[in-house]
mmCIF file of C-alpha atoms in Angstrom:
data_model
loop_
_atom_site.group_PDB
_atom_site.id
_atom_site.type_symbol
_atom_site.label_atom_id
_atom_site.label_comp_id
_atom_site.label_asym_id
_atom_site.label_seq_id
_atom_site.Cartn_x
_atom_site.Cartn_y
_atom_site.Cartn_z
ATOM 1 C CA UNK A 1 41.190 72.564 -35.867
ATOM 2 C CA UNK A 2 43.675 69.664 -35.875
ATOM 3 C CA UNK A 3 43.148 66.128 -35.471
ATOM 4 C CA UNK A 4 43.262 64.258 -32.171
ATOM 5 C CA UNK A 5 46.344 62.078 -31.091
ATOM 6 C CA UNK A 6 46.439 58.841 -33.110
ATOM 7 C CA UNK A 7 45.083 60.357 -36.304
ATOM 8 C CA UNK A 8 46.838 61.452 -39.503
ATOM 9 C CA UNK A 9 48.109 64.920 -39.429
ATOM 10 C CA UNK A 10 49.518 67.186 -36.865
ATOM 11 C CA UNK A 11 48.137 67.264 -33.303
ATOM 12 C CA UNK A 12 48.764 70.268 -31.660
ATOM 13 C CA UNK A 13 49.362 71.076 -28.140
ATOM 14 C CA UNK A 14 50.203 74.555 -26.907
ATOM 15 C CA UNK A 15 50.937 75.848 -23.374
ATOM 16 C CA UNK A 16 52.659 78.687 -21.456
ATOM 17 C CA UNK A 17 56.311 78.765 -21.101
ATOM 18 C CA UNK A 18 55.570 81.166 -18.097
ATOM 19 C CA UNK A 19 52.654 83.290 -16.828
ATOM 20 C CA UNK A 20 52.685 85.761 -14.114
ATOM 21 C CA UNK A 21 56.161 85.057 -13.026
ATOM 22 C CA UNK A 22 55.675 81.486 -12.517
ATOM 23 C CA UNK A 23 56.871 78.526 -14.873
ATOM 24 C CA UNK A 24 54.510 77.337 -17.231
ATOM 25 C CA UNK A 25 53.907 73.553 -18.179
ATOM 26 C CA UNK A 26 56.142 74.031 -21.238
ATOM 27 C CA UNK A 27 58.961 75.961 -19.588
ATOM 28 C CA UNK A 28 61.472 73.362 -20.308
ATOM 29 C CA UNK A 29 60.223 72.655 -24.048
ATOM 30 C CA UNK A 30 63.063 74.546 -25.776
ATOM 31 C CA UNK A 31 65.565 72.013 -23.865
ATOM 32 C CA UNK A 32 64.012 68.847 -25.562
ATOM 33 C CA UNK A 33 66.332 67.243 -27.755
ATOM 34 C CA UNK A 34 66.013 64.820 -30.763
ATOM 35 C CA UNK A 35 65.517 61.165 -29.252
ATOM 36 C CA UNK A 36 63.829 62.294 -26.277
ATOM 37 C CA UNK A 37 60.271 60.808 -25.639
ATOM 38 C CA UNK A 38 56.989 62.362 -24.696
ATOM 39 C CA UNK A 39 53.839 60.629 -23.548
ATOM 40 C CA UNK A 40 50.223 61.842 -24.113
ATOM 41 C CA UNK A 41 47.335 60.441 -22.212
ATOM 42 C CA UNK A 42 44.219 60.199 -24.260
ATOM 43 C CA UNK A 43 40.621 60.667 -22.771
ATOM 44 C CA UNK A 44 40.286 56.980 -22.738
ATOM 45 C CA UNK A 45 43.139 56.544 -20.372
ATOM 46 C CA UNK A 46 45.589 55.145 -23.175
ATOM 47 C CA UNK A 47 49.021 56.528 -23.381
ATOM 48 C CA UNK A 48 50.603 57.337 -26.887
ATOM 49 C CA UNK A 49 54.402 57.586 -26.979
ATOM 50 C CA UNK A 50 56.335 59.850 -29.289
ATOM 51 C CA UNK A 51 59.835 60.437 -30.046
ATOM 52 C CA UNK A 52 61.121 64.066 -30.565
ATOM 53 C CA UNK A 53 62.603 64.718 -34.033
ATOM 54 C CA UNK A 54 62.803 68.386 -34.244
ATOM 55 C CA UNK A 55 62.982 71.433 -31.958
ATOM 56 C CA UNK A 56 62.946 74.825 -33.927
ATOM 57 C CA UNK A 57 62.418 78.446 -32.778
ATOM 58 C CA UNK A 58 60.569 80.669 -35.311
ATOM 59 C CA UNK A 59 59.704 84.414 -35.151
ATOM 60 C CA UNK A 60 56.021 84.535 -34.610
ATOM 61 C CA UNK A 61 55.515 85.962 -38.049
ATOM 62 C CA UNK A 62 57.382 83.130 -39.528
ATOM 63 C CA UNK A 63 55.656 80.196 -37.982
ATOM 64 C CA UNK A 64 54.729 77.673 -40.632
ATOM 65 C CA UNK A 65 51.041 77.574 -39.979
ATOM 66 C CA UNK A 66 50.208 75.174 -42.890
ATOM 67 C CA UNK A 67 52.715 72.636 -41.589
ATOM 68 C CA UNK A 68 51.818 73.181 -37.901
ATOM 69 C CA UNK A 69 48.054 72.742 -38.308
ATOM 70 C CA UNK A 70 47.942 70.325 -41.217
ATOM 71 C CA UNK A 71 45.136 67.654 -41.099
ATOM 72 C CA UNK A 72 46.566 65.175 -43.405
ATOM 73 C CA UNK A 73 49.800 63.150 -43.996
ATOM 74 C CA UNK A 74 51.765 61.291 -41.469
ATOM 75 C CA UNK A 75 50.719 61.673 -37.758
ATOM 76 C CA UNK A 76 53.138 64.216 -35.877
ATOM 77 C CA UNK A 77 52.667 65.470 -32.351
ATOM 78 C CA UNK A 78 53.407 69.361 -32.407
ATOM 79 C CA UNK A 79 54.141 71.072 -29.115
ATOM 80 C CA UNK A 80 54.231 74.896 -29.229
ATOM 81 C CA UNK A 81 55.236 77.497 -26.615
ATOM 82 C CA UNK A 82 56.571 81.069 -26.488
ATOM 83 C CA UNK A 83 60.340 81.615 -26.638
ATOM 84 C CA UNK A 84 63.019 84.059 -27.481
ATOM 85 C CA UNK A 85 63.066 87.601 -25.848
ATOM 86 C CA UNK A 86 60.255 89.107 -24.173
ATOM 87 C CA UNK A 87 58.939 92.249 -25.512
ATOM 88 C CA UNK A 88 57.766 94.191 -22.232
ATOM 89 C CA UNK A 89 55.847 96.739 -24.275
ATOM 90 C CA UNK A 90 53.855 94.101 -26.188
ATOM 91 C CA UNK A 91 53.823 91.999 -23.290
ATOM 92 C CA UNK A 92 54.638 89.015 -25.354
ATOM 93 C CA UNK A 93 57.684 86.860 -26.351
ATOM 94 C CA UNK A 94 58.904 87.412 -30.031
ATOM 95 C CA UNK A 95 59.195 83.788 -30.978
ATOM 96 C CA UNK A 96 57.638 80.331 -30.900
ATOM 97 C CA UNK A 97 59.328 77.108 -29.766
ATOM 98 C CA UNK A 98 57.804 74.313 -31.966
ATOM 99 C CA UNK A 99 58.699 70.811 -31.201
ATOM 100 C CA UNK A 100 57.890 67.878 -33.427
ATOM 101 C CA UNK A 101 57.618 64.247 -32.341
ATOM 102 C CA UNK A 102 56.565 61.042 -34.262
ATOM 103 C CA UNK A 103 54.693 58.090 -32.801
ATOM 104 C CA UNK A 104 56.718 55.257 -31.496
ATOM 105 C CA UNK A 105 55.288 51.881 -32.589
#
């Protein structure tokens, strides 16, 4: 739904924190701090660099969907994974970790 990296709005990348007892690609996402950098390789082989500006954990029901999936405004990279306590009955984490990063020019 969202724009690709390099365009206005929120580019969203979501990945597992873990799966089937193994660490997922976003296992350490909750540990990223403001000022850290992230690189995204695009289909054409170019790399866009971003600086982390926010790392927030939301209850899944409180995830600000209009902000996360916005298609206009300044470019932002939004990285999302699961976090918080694991509900073994629902087989799901209770929270979402949302990291925001802005392009480095």
